[in-house]
XYZ file of C-alpha atoms in Angstrom:
750
model
C 60.019 93.046 134.792
C 62.532 91.258 135.618
C 61.540 87.328 134.447
C 63.099 84.653 135.526
C 62.321 81.544 133.537
C 64.938 78.397 135.468
C 65.654 78.033 139.378
C 68.466 75.910 140.195
C 70.070 74.857 143.679
C 73.854 74.406 143.163
C 75.335 72.142 145.644
C 75.236 73.098 149.492
C 79.041 74.319 150.175
C 79.007 73.197 153.991
C 74.729 71.605 156.001
C 74.007 72.445 159.112
C 70.119 72.571 161.171
C 68.752 75.900 159.812
C 66.528 78.192 161.774
C 64.821 80.896 160.208
C 66.783 83.013 158.732
C 65.750 87.167 159.247
C 66.644 88.579 156.441
C 68.363 89.593 153.851
C 71.778 91.610 154.999
C 72.613 93.295 151.597
C 71.937 96.320 150.618
C 70.446 97.475 146.574
C 71.256 93.583 146.164
C 68.475 94.124 143.422
C 70.170 97.429 141.938
C 67.435 99.186 141.259
C 69.340 102.083 142.876
C 72.152 101.419 140.263
C 74.798 100.936 142.466
C 74.070 102.759 145.581
C 75.996 101.225 148.696
C 78.581 98.923 145.860
C 81.795 99.669 145.627
C 83.140 99.620 142.018
C 87.585 98.441 141.764
C 89.773 101.494 140.238
C 91.439 98.910 138.342
C 87.991 99.451 136.664
C 88.675 103.260 136.064
C 85.064 104.962 135.319
C 83.166 102.760 134.066
C 79.807 101.646 135.801
C 79.460 97.978 135.307
C 76.002 98.197 134.310
C 72.958 97.995 132.129
C 70.649 99.984 132.312
C 67.982 97.195 129.366
C 68.180 94.725 132.274
C 69.132 96.565 135.757
C 71.431 94.078 136.454
C 75.187 94.422 136.956
C 77.715 93.243 133.732
C 81.242 91.054 134.607
C 82.416 92.954 131.139
C 81.849 96.537 130.320
C 84.384 98.126 127.625
C 86.097 99.905 129.803
C 87.251 96.307 131.524
C 90.456 95.079 129.901
C 89.445 91.862 127.804
C 91.545 89.346 130.736
C 90.483 91.925 133.759
C 89.572 89.164 136.184
C 89.360 90.481 139.949
C 86.066 91.997 141.885
C 83.987 93.650 139.865
C 81.667 95.014 142.841
C 82.060 94.773 145.976
C 79.317 95.557 148.894
C 80.927 96.687 152.453
C 79.046 94.876 155.129
C 78.777 94.643 159.213
C 76.826 91.234 160.385
C 78.243 89.467 163.145
C 77.879 85.766 163.047
C 76.242 83.321 165.472
C 77.137 80.240 164.569
C 74.538 79.632 161.589
C 74.515 79.245 158.572
C 74.360 81.841 155.542
C 71.889 81.755 152.510
C 73.913 83.031 149.419
C 71.809 82.853 146.394
C 71.965 85.064 142.643
C 70.962 86.123 139.311
C 73.085 85.476 136.302
C 71.797 85.181 132.613
C 74.493 85.190 129.859
C 74.153 87.352 126.743
C 75.381 83.859 124.660
C 76.676 80.572 126.299
C 80.407 81.398 126.895
C 82.906 78.168 126.008
C 83.635 75.923 128.755
C 84.677 76.822 131.948
C 83.036 79.176 135.107
C 83.031 83.158 134.957
C 81.410 84.193 137.159
C 81.614 83.906 141.283
C 80.019 85.251 144.587
C 82.803 85.907 146.859
C 81.676 86.637 151.055
C 84.618 87.838 153.116
C 84.866 87.759 156.297
C 86.903 88.611 159.737
C 88.647 85.555 161.947
C 89.380 85.654 165.382
C 92.913 87.701 164.956
C 91.524 90.108 162.810
C 92.544 88.922 159.133
C 90.148 89.429 155.971
C 89.296 85.512 155.100
C 87.424 85.260 151.204
C 85.548 82.297 150.825
C 83.736 81.618 147.684
C 80.280 80.195 148.050
C 78.643 80.979 144.304
C 81.186 79.552 140.766
C 78.461 78.257 138.158
C 79.708 75.811 135.395
C 78.440 77.654 132.278
C 76.409 73.989 131.225
C 74.700 74.937 134.067
C 73.360 79.164 132.382
C 70.942 79.633 129.407
C 71.039 82.267 127.448
C 68.715 85.195 127.586
C 67.372 83.215 130.683
C 68.015 84.361 134.164
C 69.320 80.981 136.082
C 69.146 81.646 139.916
C 71.576 79.775 141.954
C 71.518 79.310 145.727
C 73.703 77.805 148.551
C 74.483 77.592 152.026
C 77.320 78.301 153.527
C 78.511 77.909 157.331
C 81.212 79.765 158.528
C 83.924 77.891 160.951
C 84.196 78.709 164.471
C 87.569 81.182 163.596
C 85.285 83.868 161.674
C 84.060 86.508 164.411
C 81.704 89.286 161.563
C 81.052 88.694 158.035
C 82.618 92.223 156.253
C 81.528 92.098 152.599
C 80.410 90.756 149.331
C 82.260 89.773 146.115
C 80.655 89.562 142.672
C 84.283 88.700 140.701
C 84.176 87.981 137.188
C 86.737 84.641 136.444
C 86.310 83.510 132.789
C 85.549 85.116 129.792
C 81.753 85.559 128.829
C 79.971 88.911 129.235
C 77.676 87.450 132.047
C 75.118 89.128 133.830
C 74.301 89.063 137.581
C 70.097 90.262 139.815
C 69.276 90.240 142.671
C 72.394 89.393 144.943
C 70.792 88.144 148.593
C 72.264 87.120 151.711
C 69.781 85.875 153.799
C 70.710 85.180 158.073
C 69.275 85.666 161.312
C 71.172 87.730 162.339
C 71.288 91.148 162.014
C 73.104 93.123 160.085
C 75.300 96.942 161.632
C 75.906 100.039 160.062
C 78.527 100.573 157.855
C 81.283 103.455 158.084
C 79.836 106.608 156.042
C 81.443 109.264 154.191
C 79.919 112.839 153.359
C 82.451 114.894 152.892
C 86.710 114.525 152.759
C 88.360 117.829 152.496
C 90.841 119.368 151.192
C 90.264 117.715 148.605
C 93.840 118.693 147.836
C 96.605 118.388 151.004
C 100.349 119.102 151.340
C 102.568 117.378 153.344
C 102.121 118.365 157.351
C 98.160 119.545 157.035
C 95.427 117.384 158.120
C 92.520 115.995 156.448
C 88.851 116.517 158.224
C 87.042 113.295 157.109
C 83.631 113.793 157.913
C 80.109 110.729 158.078
C 78.803 108.472 160.781
C 78.603 104.768 161.660
C 82.948 105.476 162.051
C 82.154 103.747 165.801
C 84.419 105.337 169.034
C 87.371 103.179 169.294
C 89.882 104.171 166.281
C 89.863 102.171 163.585
C 92.196 102.458 159.755
C 92.421 105.435 156.850
C 93.250 104.269 153.900
C 94.170 106.214 150.706
C 94.989 104.026 147.650
C 94.967 100.799 149.841
C 97.457 102.583 151.753
C 97.980 103.664 155.245
C 101.250 105.076 154.443
C 102.270 108.585 156.271
C 98.634 109.140 157.253
C 98.124 109.030 161.345
C 95.558 109.221 162.996
C 94.802 112.677 165.199
C 92.202 112.333 166.554
C 88.435 109.962 165.756
C 84.917 109.800 166.735
C 81.356 108.986 165.214
C 80.897 111.693 162.862
C 84.755 113.011 163.331
C 88.207 111.793 162.153
C 90.968 114.142 161.636
C 94.150 112.627 159.554
C 97.735 113.757 159.563
C 99.407 113.468 156.090
C 103.028 112.881 156.225
C 105.555 111.739 152.976
C 105.263 108.827 152.170
C 101.431 109.230 151.513
C 99.928 109.222 147.897
C 97.329 110.764 145.653
C 94.336 107.870 145.286
C 90.908 106.949 146.917
C 90.474 107.572 150.703
C 88.471 104.359 152.712
C 87.448 104.254 155.831
C 88.047 101.336 157.937
C 86.044 100.741 161.410
C 86.191 97.592 163.721
C 87.281 95.624 159.848
C 84.136 96.867 158.155
C 84.666 99.543 155.194
C 83.328 102.566 153.025
C 81.896 102.315 150.073
C 81.803 105.368 148.612
C 84.360 107.390 146.489
C 86.636 110.338 147.492
C 89.340 110.914 146.087
C 92.480 112.964 147.897
C 95.713 113.800 145.876
C 98.917 115.475 147.628
C 99.962 118.874 146.999
C 103.523 118.456 147.700
C 106.235 117.449 145.216
C 106.204 113.807 145.550
C 106.342 110.831 143.207
C 103.568 108.010 143.274
C 104.750 104.411 142.525
C 102.744 101.831 141.216
C 102.931 98.178 139.454
C 100.799 96.756 136.327
C 99.823 93.756 136.822
C 99.543 94.196 140.775
C 98.819 90.953 140.804
C 99.541 87.994 138.900
C 98.785 84.498 138.248
C 101.641 82.043 136.864
C 103.302 78.715 136.364
C 106.779 78.546 138.108
C 109.484 79.475 136.053
C 107.675 81.834 133.998
C 109.039 85.101 133.621
C 106.310 87.226 133.834
C 107.092 91.188 132.694
C 106.234 93.535 135.653
C 105.509 96.973 134.425
C 106.458 99.909 137.488
C 105.763 103.481 136.989
C 107.106 106.145 139.358
C 105.045 109.666 138.274
C 106.929 112.319 139.475
C 104.256 115.016 140.448
C 104.281 118.897 141.208
C 107.724 120.494 140.451
C 109.313 117.103 142.126
C 113.290 117.181 140.809
C 115.112 114.330 142.328
C 118.978 115.171 142.725
C 120.473 111.277 141.999
C 116.967 109.806 140.390
C 114.784 107.066 142.185
C 116.376 103.821 141.965
C 114.238 100.864 142.344
C 115.309 97.015 143.870
C 112.704 94.082 144.528
C 112.801 91.727 146.982
C 110.562 88.545 148.654
C 112.979 85.571 146.957
C 112.260 86.527 143.109
C 116.510 86.663 143.000
C 116.723 85.710 139.504
C 114.449 89.029 138.240
C 116.115 92.185 136.301
C 115.184 95.173 135.178
C 115.263 96.975 132.046
C 116.469 99.562 131.403
C 118.400 99.682 134.530
C 120.072 102.259 136.741
C 118.754 104.876 138.930
C 114.703 106.980 137.159
C 115.732 110.230 135.910
C 112.629 111.581 134.564
C 109.111 110.384 135.803
C 107.942 107.346 133.456
C 108.820 104.019 134.440
C 110.705 100.698 133.767
C 109.624 96.707 133.509
C 110.764 94.139 135.652
C 111.098 90.387 134.471
C 110.318 88.707 137.700
C 112.085 84.877 137.604
C 109.970 82.771 139.372
C 112.315 79.899 138.371
C 112.434 77.590 142.035
C 109.844 79.153 143.911
C 107.243 76.811 144.875
C 103.516 76.933 144.395
C 101.331 79.108 146.201
C 100.529 82.573 147.362
C 103.324 84.854 147.894
C 103.679 89.016 147.770
C 107.011 90.081 146.019
C 107.786 94.160 147.418
C 108.906 96.299 145.357
C 110.874 99.254 146.816
C 111.863 103.249 145.450
C 114.128 104.833 147.128
C 115.392 109.127 146.690
C 114.920 112.197 146.015
C 115.371 113.259 149.833
C 111.732 112.411 150.713
C 110.668 108.231 152.236
C 111.431 105.158 150.375
C 108.416 103.741 149.065
C 106.719 100.509 149.016
C 104.624 98.076 146.997
C 104.173 94.755 146.280
C 102.711 92.402 143.322
C 100.498 89.139 144.296
C 101.858 86.474 142.705
C 99.729 83.652 142.640
C 101.856 80.572 141.620
C 99.929 77.581 140.324
C 101.384 73.750 138.937
C 99.817 72.839 135.875
C 98.037 70.106 135.928
C 95.905 68.828 133.260
C 96.520 70.125 129.272
C 93.605 69.252 127.391
C 93.649 70.539 123.475
C 89.704 69.205 122.083
C 88.819 69.875 118.236
C 85.797 70.422 117.097
C 83.723 68.070 115.046
C 80.010 67.318 114.868
C 78.654 70.130 117.230
C 81.399 68.160 119.929
C 84.114 68.598 121.460
C 86.413 65.892 121.283
C 90.541 64.918 122.352
C 92.747 65.726 119.818
C 95.389 62.941 120.370
C 95.310 60.050 118.126
C 93.064 62.295 115.821
C 92.475 60.883 112.354
C 90.891 63.538 109.792
C 89.131 61.838 106.508
C 88.584 65.872 104.664
C 90.708 69.034 104.047
C 90.129 72.486 105.965
C 90.378 74.359 108.886
C 89.022 72.772 112.008
C 88.765 74.596 115.573
C 90.591 73.975 118.609
C 90.140 74.680 122.482
C 93.572 75.042 124.146
C 92.654 74.974 127.765
C 95.523 74.746 131.050
C 94.172 73.932 134.451
C 96.168 73.856 137.485
C 96.676 70.580 139.581
C 93.547 71.703 141.598
C 90.976 71.744 138.506
C 90.975 75.307 138.246
C 91.331 77.043 134.352
C 94.349 79.045 133.989
C 93.888 79.146 130.161
C 93.586 83.005 129.971
C 96.112 83.425 132.395
C 99.457 82.228 131.490
C 100.941 82.102 127.869
C 98.606 80.661 125.580
C 99.820 77.151 123.861
C 101.393 77.912 120.525
C 101.663 74.063 119.057
C 104.087 73.654 116.153
C 103.924 70.393 113.787
C 106.275 68.449 112.195
C 104.362 67.379 109.230
C 102.708 71.063 107.934
C 101.739 69.686 104.932
C 99.680 66.666 106.090
C 98.031 68.861 109.541
C 98.868 72.145 110.679
C 98.004 74.401 113.936
C 97.447 78.293 113.214
C 97.330 80.621 116.155
C 94.683 84.058 115.386
C 97.107 87.270 116.191
C 94.936 88.226 118.904
C 95.448 87.039 122.210
C 91.372 85.447 122.571
C 91.819 84.595 118.742
C 91.497 81.045 117.655
C 93.478 78.236 117.477
C 92.416 76.322 113.833
C 93.888 72.503 112.932
C 95.124 72.730 109.123
C 94.412 69.414 107.126
C 95.898 69.763 104.589
C 97.009 66.284 103.099
C 97.232 62.850 104.182
C 100.133 61.928 106.577
C 100.909 61.494 110.804
C 102.139 64.478 112.457
C 103.469 65.237 115.661
C 102.307 68.230 117.660
C 104.625 70.169 120.092
C 103.672 73.037 122.302
C 106.365 74.327 125.132
C 104.280 74.980 128.601
C 104.332 77.426 130.216
C 107.349 77.665 132.854
C 108.992 74.465 131.429
C 107.865 71.186 130.361
C 106.541 70.010 126.527
C 103.212 69.016 125.388
C 102.603 66.460 122.467
C 99.671 65.264 119.968
C 99.781 62.572 117.521
C 97.546 63.314 114.232
C 96.746 61.668 111.586
C 95.248 62.506 107.433
C 93.944 60.338 105.280
C 92.656 62.000 101.924
C 90.835 60.440 99.347
C 92.793 61.482 96.193
C 89.336 62.164 94.872
C 87.913 64.559 94.766
C 90.722 66.611 96.565
C 93.500 69.575 96.880
C 96.703 68.456 95.774
C 98.705 71.044 96.751
C 98.807 74.710 97.977
C 102.224 76.245 98.087
C 103.634 79.310 97.742
C 106.371 80.961 95.085
C 108.457 82.024 98.561
C 107.930 80.823 101.982
C 109.181 82.676 104.645
C 108.294 85.779 102.851
C 110.262 89.138 103.332
C 108.403 92.180 104.303
C 110.349 94.084 102.755
C 107.023 97.162 101.266
C 105.423 95.820 97.799
C 106.628 92.680 98.047
C 104.682 89.729 95.487
C 104.310 86.370 96.479
C 101.704 83.738 94.537
C 99.893 80.973 96.396
C 98.713 78.478 93.789
C 96.226 75.508 94.911
C 95.717 72.254 92.633
C 93.627 70.394 92.350
C 92.766 65.927 91.361
C 90.009 67.147 89.184
C 88.810 70.662 87.436
C 87.889 73.647 89.565
C 84.855 76.334 89.597
C 83.870 78.398 91.569
C 87.406 78.915 93.134
C 88.128 81.611 95.752
C 90.725 82.446 98.005
C 92.094 85.066 100.641
C 93.904 85.561 103.525
C 93.210 87.361 106.927
C 95.021 89.475 109.222
C 97.631 90.181 106.707
C 98.392 94.220 105.353
C 98.135 93.764 101.712
C 96.306 93.219 97.926
C 95.378 90.638 95.792
C 97.128 91.808 92.835
C 95.718 89.212 89.829
C 94.943 85.524 89.727
C 95.843 82.679 86.381
C 94.231 79.157 86.002
C 96.149 76.872 85.077
C 95.918 73.980 82.377
C 92.427 72.962 81.898
C 90.907 74.242 85.816
C 93.585 72.086 87.573
C 95.018 74.821 89.715
C 95.191 78.403 90.031
C 98.225 80.969 90.549
C 96.616 84.175 93.338
C 98.743 87.039 92.840
C 99.615 89.120 95.776
C 101.249 91.873 97.928
C 102.965 93.172 101.063
C 101.887 96.483 102.639
C 103.659 98.295 104.478
C 106.259 97.293 107.350
C 104.428 94.330 108.140
C 104.725 92.744 111.280
C 106.492 88.855 111.141
C 104.489 86.325 112.292
C 102.536 83.565 110.529
C 99.401 84.368 108.110
C 96.406 82.578 107.698
C 95.129 81.985 103.299
C 92.037 80.017 102.282
C 91.246 78.600 99.260
C 87.683 76.832 98.283
C 86.386 75.249 95.283
C 83.908 72.584 93.812
C 85.791 69.688 92.553
C 84.259 66.829 90.335
C 81.012 68.563 92.423
C 81.990 68.336 95.556
C 83.434 71.411 98.079
C 86.184 71.544 99.001
C 88.885 73.593 101.581
C 92.025 74.259 102.554
C 93.862 76.447 104.790
C 97.446 77.179 104.647
C 100.001 79.113 106.885
C 102.434 82.405 105.439
C 105.130 82.700 106.966
C 106.439 86.279 107.395
C 109.987 87.516 108.311
C 111.451 91.480 108.723
C 113.907 92.055 105.580
C 116.933 91.177 106.114
C 118.460 94.939 105.138
C 116.627 96.021 107.641
C 116.476 95.955 110.820
C 113.165 95.790 114.042
C 112.689 97.541 116.824
C 110.846 95.447 119.743
C 109.280 96.368 123.487
C 105.987 97.865 125.729
C 103.716 100.556 125.489
C 102.671 100.388 129.388
C 100.635 102.970 130.873
C 98.527 103.891 133.553
C 95.357 105.300 133.754
C 94.318 107.496 130.628
C 92.192 105.873 127.743
C 91.380 103.167 126.189
C 89.816 100.162 126.420
C 91.384 96.591 126.996
C 95.198 96.252 126.682
C 95.268 97.052 122.867
C 97.871 99.599 121.912
C 97.797 101.996 119.161
C 99.399 105.073 118.200
C 102.600 105.928 116.106
C 105.983 105.217 116.903
C 108.344 108.114 115.709
C 112.042 107.721 114.240
C 113.843 111.370 114.547
C 117.287 112.022 112.930
C 119.088 112.332 116.049
C 120.628 115.381 115.625
C 118.457 117.830 113.540
C 115.231 116.517 115.050
C 113.497 116.322 112.101
C 111.229 113.091 111.235
C 112.287 111.205 109.380
C 109.617 108.508 108.567
C 106.940 106.316 111.211
C 105.888 103.242 111.661
C 101.602 103.227 113.155
C 101.134 100.283 115.571
C 97.941 98.724 116.536
C 98.606 95.365 118.992
C 96.487 93.725 121.436
C 98.760 93.567 124.286
C 101.655 96.066 125.699
C 104.079 94.273 123.311
C 104.720 95.970 120.215
C 107.587 95.274 117.023
C 108.235 98.525 114.878
C 109.464 96.011 111.204
C 110.881 96.967 108.008
C 113.347 99.788 110.021
C 116.027 101.344 107.693
C 119.150 100.761 109.140
C 120.692 104.261 111.056
C 120.747 106.283 114.493
C 117.106 107.825 116.043
C 116.115 109.170 117.909
C 112.519 107.394 119.068
C 109.086 109.411 120.318
C 105.556 107.029 120.492
C 102.555 109.498 120.443
C 99.717 107.287 121.819
C 96.365 107.616 119.816
C 93.536 108.886 122.362
C 89.966 108.134 122.433
C 89.004 109.880 125.930
C 90.296 111.544 128.885
C 92.518 112.220 130.633
C 94.804 112.319 127.557
C 98.333 110.597 127.215
C 101.268 112.696 126.430
C 103.543 111.767 123.721
C 106.870 109.827 125.390
C 110.634 109.783 123.720
C 112.428 106.722 124.960
C 113.752 106.476 127.476
C 111.407 108.189 129.726
C 111.633 111.568 127.971
C 109.412 115.360 127.074
C 112.274 116.334 124.964
C 114.134 115.290 122.466
C 117.473 116.893 123.862
C 116.619 114.149 127.014
C 115.766 111.545 124.998
C 118.586 108.872 124.229
C 120.159 107.754 120.409
C 118.760 104.199 119.492
C 120.757 102.183 116.797
C 119.082 99.810 114.325
C 121.139 97.553 112.519
C 120.233 95.058 109.590
C 119.736 91.486 110.680
C 118.852 92.709 114.138
C 116.644 93.646 116.997
C 116.899 96.614 119.249
C 115.070 95.640 121.754
C 113.984 97.038 125.274
C 112.609 100.176 123.861
C 109.960 100.829 126.081
C 107.422 103.395 126.811
C 105.862 103.673 129.807
C 102.728 106.706 129.715
C 100.914 108.005 132.758
C 97.844 110.007 132.721
C 97.948 113.347 133.710
C 97.226 113.745 137.737
C 94.240 114.246 138.502
C 94.274 118.254 139.269
C 93.700 119.906 143.079
C 90.185 121.028 142.783
C 88.795 118.116 140.481
C 85.510 117.607 138.984
C 84.265 114.276 141.377
C 81.192 112.828 141.815
C 80.257 113.079 145.367
C 78.610 109.908 145.607
C 77.425 106.909 143.435
C 74.365 108.179 141.753
C 70.782 107.906 143.955
C 67.640 107.109 142.849
C 64.177 108.731 142.962
C 61.403 107.704 141.769
C 60.214 110.805 140.730
C 57.518 110.725 143.903
C 58.485 113.989 145.045
C 60.810 117.209 145.795
C 64.766 115.660 146.025
C 67.696 117.094 147.661
C 70.947 116.509 148.775
C 72.165 118.171 152.151
C 76.121 118.395 152.334
C 78.783 119.999 154.081
C 80.490 122.978 151.355
C 84.131 123.981 151.016
C 84.951 127.402 150.816
C 85.113 128.703 146.672
C 83.992 125.373 145.453
C 81.256 124.989 143.651
C 78.307 122.478 144.075
C 76.332 121.001 140.936
C 73.054 118.772 140.928
C 72.877 117.144 137.837
C 69.534 114.443 136.663
C 69.902 111.582 134.194
C 67.077 108.806 132.937
C 69.496 106.437 131.586
C 73.053 106.715 133.547
C 74.698 107.034 129.874
C 78.088 109.920 130.319
C 76.563 112.463 128.009
C 72.778 112.046 129.198
C 73.345 114.012 132.903
C 72.331 117.598 132.980
C 72.876 120.562 135.686
C 69.156 120.992 137.820
C 71.077 123.436 140.430
C 73.813 124.852 141.162
C 75.535 126.662 144.906
C 79.467 128.519 145.871
C 80.231 126.125 149.130
C 80.857 128.753 151.912
C 82.248 126.241 154.555
C 78.073 125.335 155.700
C 75.752 123.117 155.436
C 73.858 122.964 152.413
C 71.148 122.046 150.843
C 70.896 121.617 147.175
C 67.155 119.928 145.452
C 65.032 119.730 141.893
C 61.658 120.674 142.593
C 60.981 119.482 139.328
C 61.509 115.909 140.219
C 58.148 114.438 140.377
C 56.952 112.977 137.067
C 59.277 110.974 135.681
C 61.708 108.710 138.099
C 65.774 109.806 137.366
C 68.888 109.397 138.769
C 70.711 112.112 140.961
C 74.373 112.959 141.546
C 76.724 115.768 142.980
C 79.283 116.872 141.237
C 82.187 118.963 142.947
C 83.410 121.305 140.232
């Protein structure tokens, strides 16, 4: 049983006199039948955002990018509005209470009088209203405006950091819910240009609506439309994707994937939605995936429109092979607001393909930098410190409407005018901690460049007692070159003799070799050695000791630079689909002789973003290949630079001492879905164990269908119950032993 130990009422979004509510229009809002009736966005991949133990939705799962923000679940609705209020409620439970912010949002989607879709955020609790391990109920009343005619959906969105669960989603209204379009079959699963798709189902209505593949209507023409069957002609420039039927503004929720059997290419951008401050330059990975033997004469040419005059492509020129390139989207001169930037691909004798990048430009408002002390967060500007050591920082940015955007724009990276007194260190991981390093007495001005332009500053001061204290913490070599196996010393000196001394470093690939005490233990010098090809950057060193009976600590940054006798290679490793969690990149960058093809050396790359740096590269000419480390399926294939499958097609890259070979990008695409892929024919269906479980479906000739069961929904927990060969007729697959343990069933088309 799901316990609720606290109840709170959110602020009313709109007030009106409301008569008794007729009932709840959300289907399976308690998730007792897992995610039946709910739609999962394609951006979340193959994961199911559901926690079996809690019987609730999780707004963060291992298959989701750490910085994914947007819908996690969506349910189509069909509720005609009659002028009354809607009462919306949801139960929220955090795994742990996240930092300051708001990570959960409930949106309602409406049709207006013009037929356009409008979204309204109705519940958006502050983290301060949540409780560790406890369910909290949030309720809001919302009165739709007179221009809104129909409620067509509810969405559960992730809008901030934190592992948060959602349950018992309800919309109470005096209106009754109508049916939503239901898909029973789409055939064939692989269709060539010039052929038809036959869509079987229910609740399509008599009036012709819309059919989309991958969210687009390109190349699709409705031939006939009835309440139970739709026939659609498929032509260029239609692309692979999930098929959706929209009838009367209401969309179907089941996932049905259709592939194109004709030679063609797919066109996509990552991210397809971006938030920025005007003046930023946003990197957009643009993918062009050649399918089914497509070989374009002259390649594919890319262009950009939508007011992005300063934007540019890397590399330039037509794409002769499948892969992609990077668009640097320049927002300089753009005004705040939402807009769409249109990208177009043309060539190969096919119709041009156009996609859009949804750009949300926000004017930067408040910048808050806080430090943690005595169980409280305090403003950093004007702060004074009396103790050495590391102090946690919180770097926050808000737009002019007070919405936090810290995780969606480039992170602040403050520097200090007096690092011997007070310095700042940022962890390498994008979500890592930022720390203030109080090293000695003195004043410092901290400065950070703001995204889009402008500068943030803060003044701080440290007054450290003379005794006991650390009087210095220095390196023999600063900055230090990353020459493999280079050594350096970190020497810490105190005002008085030290005992119980310890030291170390974070994030640096290296080893501690030895250490020596100074005269009467006033100092300690630790010898350390770097590993191979350390990436340039700042690394945190720390030391602690007992001095005059008091425990003290101190932290310092070591700046590592590239060996001046070597070069570097930098770029982006972008991927479309495939394995891996979030944005982390893991694999091997190989450097080959451009003539013989022999492997000269390699660099192991593991970074938290798509941007990589291969450091300490021996000067010379190379052909470079990226070999991804695959953790699942579908597997991503290695790629030569640029966008090449073979050594012969690869381009030679020259690396020079003291310089950086930039824009060495790789664009990896998961293999296309086969023409007859194993597919889940709808999300899992729940059976209470009360009787025979059966599913009746129209079958396709020559296809194999398998009924599977699971009690946990884990990927490896499904077992086959029965199977059947498709003969074009309607067949029933059943589990006669369903009486007993409750479980979930799914139908696989193999």
